[in-house]
mmCIF file of C-alpha atoms in Angstrom:
data_model
loop_
_atom_site.group_PDB
_atom_site.id
_atom_site.type_symbol
_atom_site.label_atom_id
_atom_site.label_comp_id
_atom_site.label_asym_id
_atom_site.label_seq_id
_atom_site.Cartn_x
_atom_site.Cartn_y
_atom_site.Cartn_z
ATOM 1 C CA MET X 1 0.000 0.000 0.000
ATOM 2 C CA LYS X 2 2.807 2.402 0.928
ATOM 3 C CA LYS X 3 4.553 1.639 -2.369
ATOM 4 C CA LYS X 4 1.425 2.536 -4.331
ATOM 5 C CA VAL X 5 1.044 5.838 -2.482
ATOM 6 C CA LEU X 6 4.722 6.702 -3.069
ATOM 7 C CA ALA X 7 4.444 5.887 -6.761
ATOM 8 C CA THR X 8 1.356 8.062 -7.055
ATOM 9 C CA ILE X 9 3.118 11.015 -5.386
ATOM 10 C CA LEU X 10 6.131 10.673 -7.696
ATOM 11 C CA SER X 11 3.975 10.499 -10.808
ATOM 12 C CA LEU X 12 2.151 13.668 -9.783
ATOM 13 C CA SER X 13 5.375 15.536 -8.917
ATOM 14 C CA LEU X 14 7.310 14.678 -12.104
ATOM 15 C CA PRO X 15 5.559 17.183 -14.455
ATOM 16 C CA PHE X 16 6.213 20.034 -12.014
ATOM 17 C CA LEU X 17 9.891 19.107 -11.782
ATOM 18 C CA LEU X 18 10.210 19.079 -15.600
ATOM 19 C CA MET X 19 8.522 22.494 -15.878
ATOM 20 C CA ALA X 20 10.901 23.971 -13.310
ATOM 21 C CA CYS X 21 13.942 22.703 -15.247
ATOM 22 C CA THR X 22 12.590 24.142 -18.506
ATOM 23 C CA ASP X 23 12.060 27.595 -16.953
ATOM 24 C CA SER X 24 15.580 27.509 -15.532
ATOM 25 C CA ASN X 25 17.063 26.777 -18.980
ATOM 26 C CA LYS X 26 15.068 29.624 -20.523
ATOM 27 C CA GLU X 27 16.389 32.070 -17.939
ATOM 28 C CA GLU X 28 19.954 30.921 -18.568
ATOM 29 C CA ASN X 29 19.666 31.322 -22.343
ATOM 30 C CA LEU X 30 18.193 34.812 -22.045
ATOM 31 C CA SER X 31 20.939 35.916 -19.698
ATOM 32 C CA ASN X 32 23.554 35.062 -22.341
ATOM 33 C CA LYS X 33 22.075 37.416 -24.979
ATOM 34 C CA PRO X 34 23.207 41.049 -25.046
ATOM 35 C CA THR X 35 20.583 43.608 -24.219
ATOM 36 C CA ILE X 36 19.574 46.279 -26.736
ATOM 37 C CA GLU X 37 21.557 48.811 -24.744
ATOM 38 C CA GLU X 38 24.698 46.657 -24.884
ATOM 39 C CA GLU X 39 24.404 46.167 -28.650
ATOM 40 C CA SER X 40 23.887 49.880 -29.131
ATOM 41 C CA ASN X 41 26.973 50.711 -27.074
ATOM 42 C CA ASN X 42 29.076 48.240 -29.030
ATOM 43 C CA ASN X 43 28.135 49.872 -32.334
ATOM 44 C CA THR X 44 28.517 53.490 -31.220
ATOM 45 C CA THR X 45 30.877 55.706 -33.270
ATOM 46 C CA THR X 46 32.057 58.866 -31.553
ATOM 47 C CA ASN X 47 32.072 62.269 -33.216
ATOM 48 C CA ASP X 48 35.850 62.407 -32.802
ATOM 49 C CA GLU X 49 36.211 59.228 -34.874
ATOM 50 C CA LYS X 50 33.992 60.657 -37.608
ATOM 51 C CA ASN X 51 35.671 64.058 -37.689
ATOM 52 C CA ASN X 52 39.226 62.734 -37.442
ATOM 53 C CA GLU X 53 39.320 60.305 -40.310
ATOM 54 C CA ASP X 54 42.504 58.425 -41.119
ATOM 55 C CA ILE X 55 42.766 58.881 -44.880
ATOM 56 C CA ASP X 56 45.918 56.887 -45.387
ATOM 57 C CA ASN X 57 45.088 53.521 -43.824
ATOM 58 C CA ALA X 58 47.519 51.024 -45.312
ATOM 59 C CA ASP X 59 45.650 48.115 -43.705
ATOM 60 C CA ASN X 60 42.501 48.809 -45.690
ATOM 61 C CA LYS X 61 41.709 45.965 -48.084
ATOM 62 C CA ASP X 62 39.416 47.803 -50.503
ATOM 63 C CA GLU X 63 40.151 47.441 -54.189
ATOM 64 C CA ALA X 64 42.180 50.027 -56.079
ATOM 65 C CA LYS X 65 40.310 52.771 -57.891
ATOM 66 C CA GLU X 66 41.206 55.479 -60.379
ATOM 67 C CA GLU X 67 40.313 59.097 -59.792
ATOM 68 C CA ASP X 68 40.929 62.452 -61.476
ATOM 69 C CA VAL X 69 42.788 64.917 -59.244
ATOM 70 C CA ASN X 70 44.450 68.309 -59.525
ATOM 71 C CA LEU X 71 48.186 68.220 -58.771
ATOM 72 C CA TYR X 72 49.949 71.496 -57.971
ATOM 73 C CA TYR X 73 53.567 72.503 -58.589
ATOM 74 C CA TYR X 74 55.787 75.550 -58.307
ATOM 75 C CA ASP X 75 56.969 76.893 -61.661
ATOM 76 C CA VAL X 76 60.234 78.664 -60.873
ATOM 77 C CA ILE X 77 60.393 80.259 -64.340
ATOM 78 C CA THR X 78 57.086 82.105 -64.040
ATOM 79 C CA ASP X 79 57.158 82.191 -60.225
ATOM 80 C CA LYS X 80 53.608 80.836 -60.243
ATOM 81 C CA ILE X 81 51.737 77.901 -58.768
ATOM 82 C CA VAL X 82 50.519 75.730 -61.624
ATOM 83 C CA TYR X 83 48.500 72.539 -61.758
ATOM 84 C CA ILE X 84 47.603 69.627 -63.969
ATOM 85 C CA ASN X 85 44.600 67.331 -63.916
ATOM 86 C CA LYS X 86 45.662 63.710 -63.828
ATOM 87 C CA THR X 87 44.143 60.290 -63.258
ATOM 88 C CA ILE X 88 45.846 58.498 -60.368
ATOM 89 C CA THR X 89 45.402 55.058 -58.817
ATOM 90 C CA ILE X 90 44.341 54.930 -55.165
ATOM 91 C CA GLU X 91 44.894 51.693 -53.251
ATOM 92 C CA GLY X 92 42.080 51.218 -50.740
ATOM 93 C CA LYS X 93 41.908 54.320 -48.551
ATOM 94 C CA ALA X 94 45.562 55.291 -49.026
ATOM 95 C CA VAL X 95 44.634 58.574 -50.697
ATOM 96 C CA GLY X 96 47.424 60.519 -49.020
ATOM 97 C CA THR X 97 50.112 58.175 -50.293
ATOM 98 C CA ALA X 98 48.613 58.242 -53.787
ATOM 99 C CA LEU X 99 48.678 62.052 -53.876
ATOM 100 C CA VAL X 100 52.234 62.193 -52.535
ATOM 101 C CA ASN X 101 53.438 59.642 -55.083
ATOM 102 C CA ALA X 102 51.796 61.640 -57.860
ATOM 103 C CA LEU X 103 53.525 64.829 -56.667
ATOM 104 C CA LYS X 104 56.867 63.031 -56.927
ATOM 105 C CA GLU X 105 56.465 63.033 -60.703
ATOM 106 C CA SER X 106 57.325 66.103 -62.739
ATOM 107 C CA PRO X 107 54.503 67.492 -64.916
ATOM 108 C CA ASN X 108 57.000 68.427 -67.642
ATOM 109 C CA SER X 109 60.712 68.936 -68.261
ATOM 110 C CA ASP X 110 60.659 72.547 -67.008
ATOM 111 C CA ILE X 111 58.984 71.994 -63.636
ATOM 112 C CA SER X 112 60.348 70.018 -60.704
ATOM 113 C CA PRO X 113 58.270 67.564 -58.668
ATOM 114 C CA SER X 114 56.624 69.041 -55.590
ATOM 115 C CA ILE X 115 57.940 66.253 -53.354
ATOM 116 C CA ALA X 116 61.340 64.558 -53.518
ATOM 117 C CA ASP X 117 61.269 60.861 -54.325
ATOM 118 C CA GLU X 118 62.904 59.671 -51.086
ATOM 119 C CA ILE X 119 60.287 61.322 -48.847
ATOM 120 C CA THR X 120 57.493 59.214 -47.377
ATOM 121 C CA LEU X 121 54.139 60.168 -45.895
ATOM 122 C CA LYS X 122 53.870 58.786 -42.366
ATOM 123 C CA SER X 123 50.204 59.635 -41.795
ATOM 124 C CA ALA X 124 47.353 61.795 -43.043
ATOM 125 C CA LYS X 125 44.245 62.709 -41.071
ATOM 126 C CA LEU X 126 41.246 64.702 -42.191
ATOM 127 C CA ASP X 127 39.342 66.914 -39.746
ATOM 128 C CA LYS X 128 36.426 68.300 -41.749
ATOM 129 C CA GLU X 129 34.856 69.930 -38.708
ATOM 130 C CA ASN X 130 37.892 72.202 -38.373
ATOM 131 C CA ASP X 131 38.450 72.521 -42.134
ATOM 132 C CA THR X 132 41.891 70.950 -41.729
ATOM 133 C CA ILE X 133 44.020 68.090 -42.953
ATOM 134 C CA SER X 134 47.181 67.013 -41.099
ATOM 135 C CA LEU X 135 50.146 65.510 -42.943
ATOM 136 C CA ASP X 136 53.103 63.937 -41.184
ATOM 137 C CA PHE X 137 56.208 63.343 -43.308
ATOM 138 C CA SER X 138 59.427 61.419 -42.778
ATOM 139 C CA ALA X 139 62.388 63.016 -41.012
ATOM 140 C CA ASN X 140 64.240 63.664 -44.284
ATOM 141 C CA PHE X 141 61.538 65.957 -45.676
ATOM 142 C CA ILE X 142 63.417 69.265 -45.383
ATOM 143 C CA SER X 143 66.845 67.929 -46.359
ATOM 144 C CA ALA X 144 65.449 65.981 -49.313
ATOM 145 C CA GLN X 145 63.468 68.959 -50.594
ATOM 146 C CA ASN X 146 66.624 71.117 -50.347
ATOM 147 C CA LEU X 147 64.924 74.362 -51.385
ATOM 148 C CA GLY X 148 65.682 78.037 -50.949
ATOM 149 C CA SER X 149 63.315 80.225 -48.953
ATOM 150 C CA GLY X 150 61.145 81.375 -51.863
ATOM 151 C CA ALA X 151 60.962 77.986 -53.544
ATOM 152 C CA GLU X 152 60.283 76.270 -50.221
ATOM 153 C CA SER X 153 57.315 78.504 -49.450
ATOM 154 C CA LYS X 154 55.821 78.142 -52.930
ATOM 155 C CA THR X 155 56.368 74.385 -53.023
ATOM 156 C CA LEU X 156 54.680 73.980 -49.647
ATOM 157 C CA THR X 157 51.750 75.950 -51.036
ATOM 158 C CA ALA X 158 51.633 73.582 -54.013
ATOM 159 C CA ILE X 159 51.520 70.560 -51.693
ATOM 160 C CA CYS X 160 48.842 72.163 -49.532
ATOM 161 C CA ASN X 161 46.815 73.122 -52.595
ATOM 162 C CA THR X 162 46.851 69.530 -53.820
ATOM 163 C CA PHE X 163 45.410 68.183 -50.580
ATOM 164 C CA GLY X 164 43.168 71.186 -49.957
ATOM 165 C CA ASP X 165 41.706 70.968 -53.451
ATOM 166 C CA TYR X 166 41.035 67.241 -53.177
ATOM 167 C CA TYR X 167 39.470 67.343 -49.703
ATOM 168 C CA ASP X 168 37.934 70.813 -49.973
ATOM 169 C CA VAL X 169 39.654 72.192 -46.867
ATOM 170 C CA ASN X 170 41.503 75.467 -46.337
ATOM 171 C CA ASN X 171 44.089 74.484 -43.726
ATOM 172 C CA VAL X 172 46.955 72.013 -43.925
ATOM 173 C CA ILE X 173 49.109 71.136 -40.924
ATOM 174 C CA ILE X 174 52.488 69.712 -41.926
ATOM 175 C CA THR X 175 54.652 67.974 -39.343
ATOM 176 C CA ILE X 176 57.943 66.111 -39.569
ATOM 177 C CA GLU X 177 57.962 62.833 -37.640
ATOM 178 C CA GLY X 178 55.276 64.313 -35.394
ATOM 179 C CA ASN X 179 57.201 67.545 -34.751
ATOM 180 C CA THR X 180 56.199 71.029 -35.870
ATOM 181 C CA TYR X 181 57.554 72.180 -39.223
ATOM 182 C CA SER X 182 60.874 73.925 -38.743
ATOM 183 C CA SER X 183 63.449 74.706 -41.427
ATOM 184 C CA GLY X 184 66.055 77.397 -41.875
ATOM 185 C CA HIS X 185 63.429 79.576 -43.534
ATOM 186 C CA ILE X 186 60.051 78.645 -42.056
ATOM 187 C CA LEU X 187 59.142 77.969 -38.426
ATOM 188 C CA MET X 188 55.587 76.935 -37.586
ATOM 189 C CA ASN X 189 53.984 76.908 -34.154
ATOM 190 C CA ASP X 190 52.404 73.801 -32.683
ATOM 191 C CA GLY X 191 49.101 73.197 -34.477
ATOM 192 C CA GLU X 192 49.650 76.087 -36.897
ATOM 193 C CA ALA X 193 48.419 75.385 -40.414
ATOM 194 C CA PHE X 194 49.525 76.445 -43.857
ATOM 195 C CA LYS X 195 46.780 78.077 -45.898
ATOM 196 C CA VAL X 196 45.423 76.643 -49.123
ATOM 197 C CA ASN X 197 45.372 79.223 -51.931
ATOM 198 C CA LEU X 198 43.754 78.120 -55.175
ATOM 199 C CA GLU X 199 43.071 81.596 -56.550
ATOM 200 C CA ASP X 200 46.445 82.613 -57.960
ATOM 201 C CA THR X 201 47.069 79.404 -59.899
ATOM 202 C CA SER X 202 47.009 78.453 -63.558
ATOM 203 C CA LYS X 203 46.463 75.186 -65.399
ATOM 204 C CA LEU X 204 49.241 73.783 -67.560
#
């Protein structure tokens, strides 16, 4: 008789035990999923990241593309800033490197390249909010350019015009290995920018 009563109690209790286990598993599975707030925080992009865009990311795997750009040079004969329109190849997002490499080529036999061949661009960052692009060059920039005061100033304007024209900004900060631009002729303050000047230029 006792065995029958015990069996009856167990048979009645079993469904409740199974339901309790199922609810426990549901709670465990739900606890492992991120909440909406967590997912939102993980996908948040700050304004600083948007406004300070790295435009020379060598790790970017996008395909190469061709684009028409204006390249500026200093014509020592006419003492003018001149430019050509040329199609260049841009690898991924390495726009800065593509522009620098293009400026290493002379537009014709009478005009020198704007950037010496042995110079490299270390980084380039665009800050549209402040109408500025920052370019950091290798330590040999000034010695490799090897320019007199007048030619140095005009050539820097040509470089700034190339980047300012492409990105539609008016200020270009040039640094050398992270340090402010300082040569025997030009000394810039920390954060001081060169001005883009597209008005007094002529097309070759």
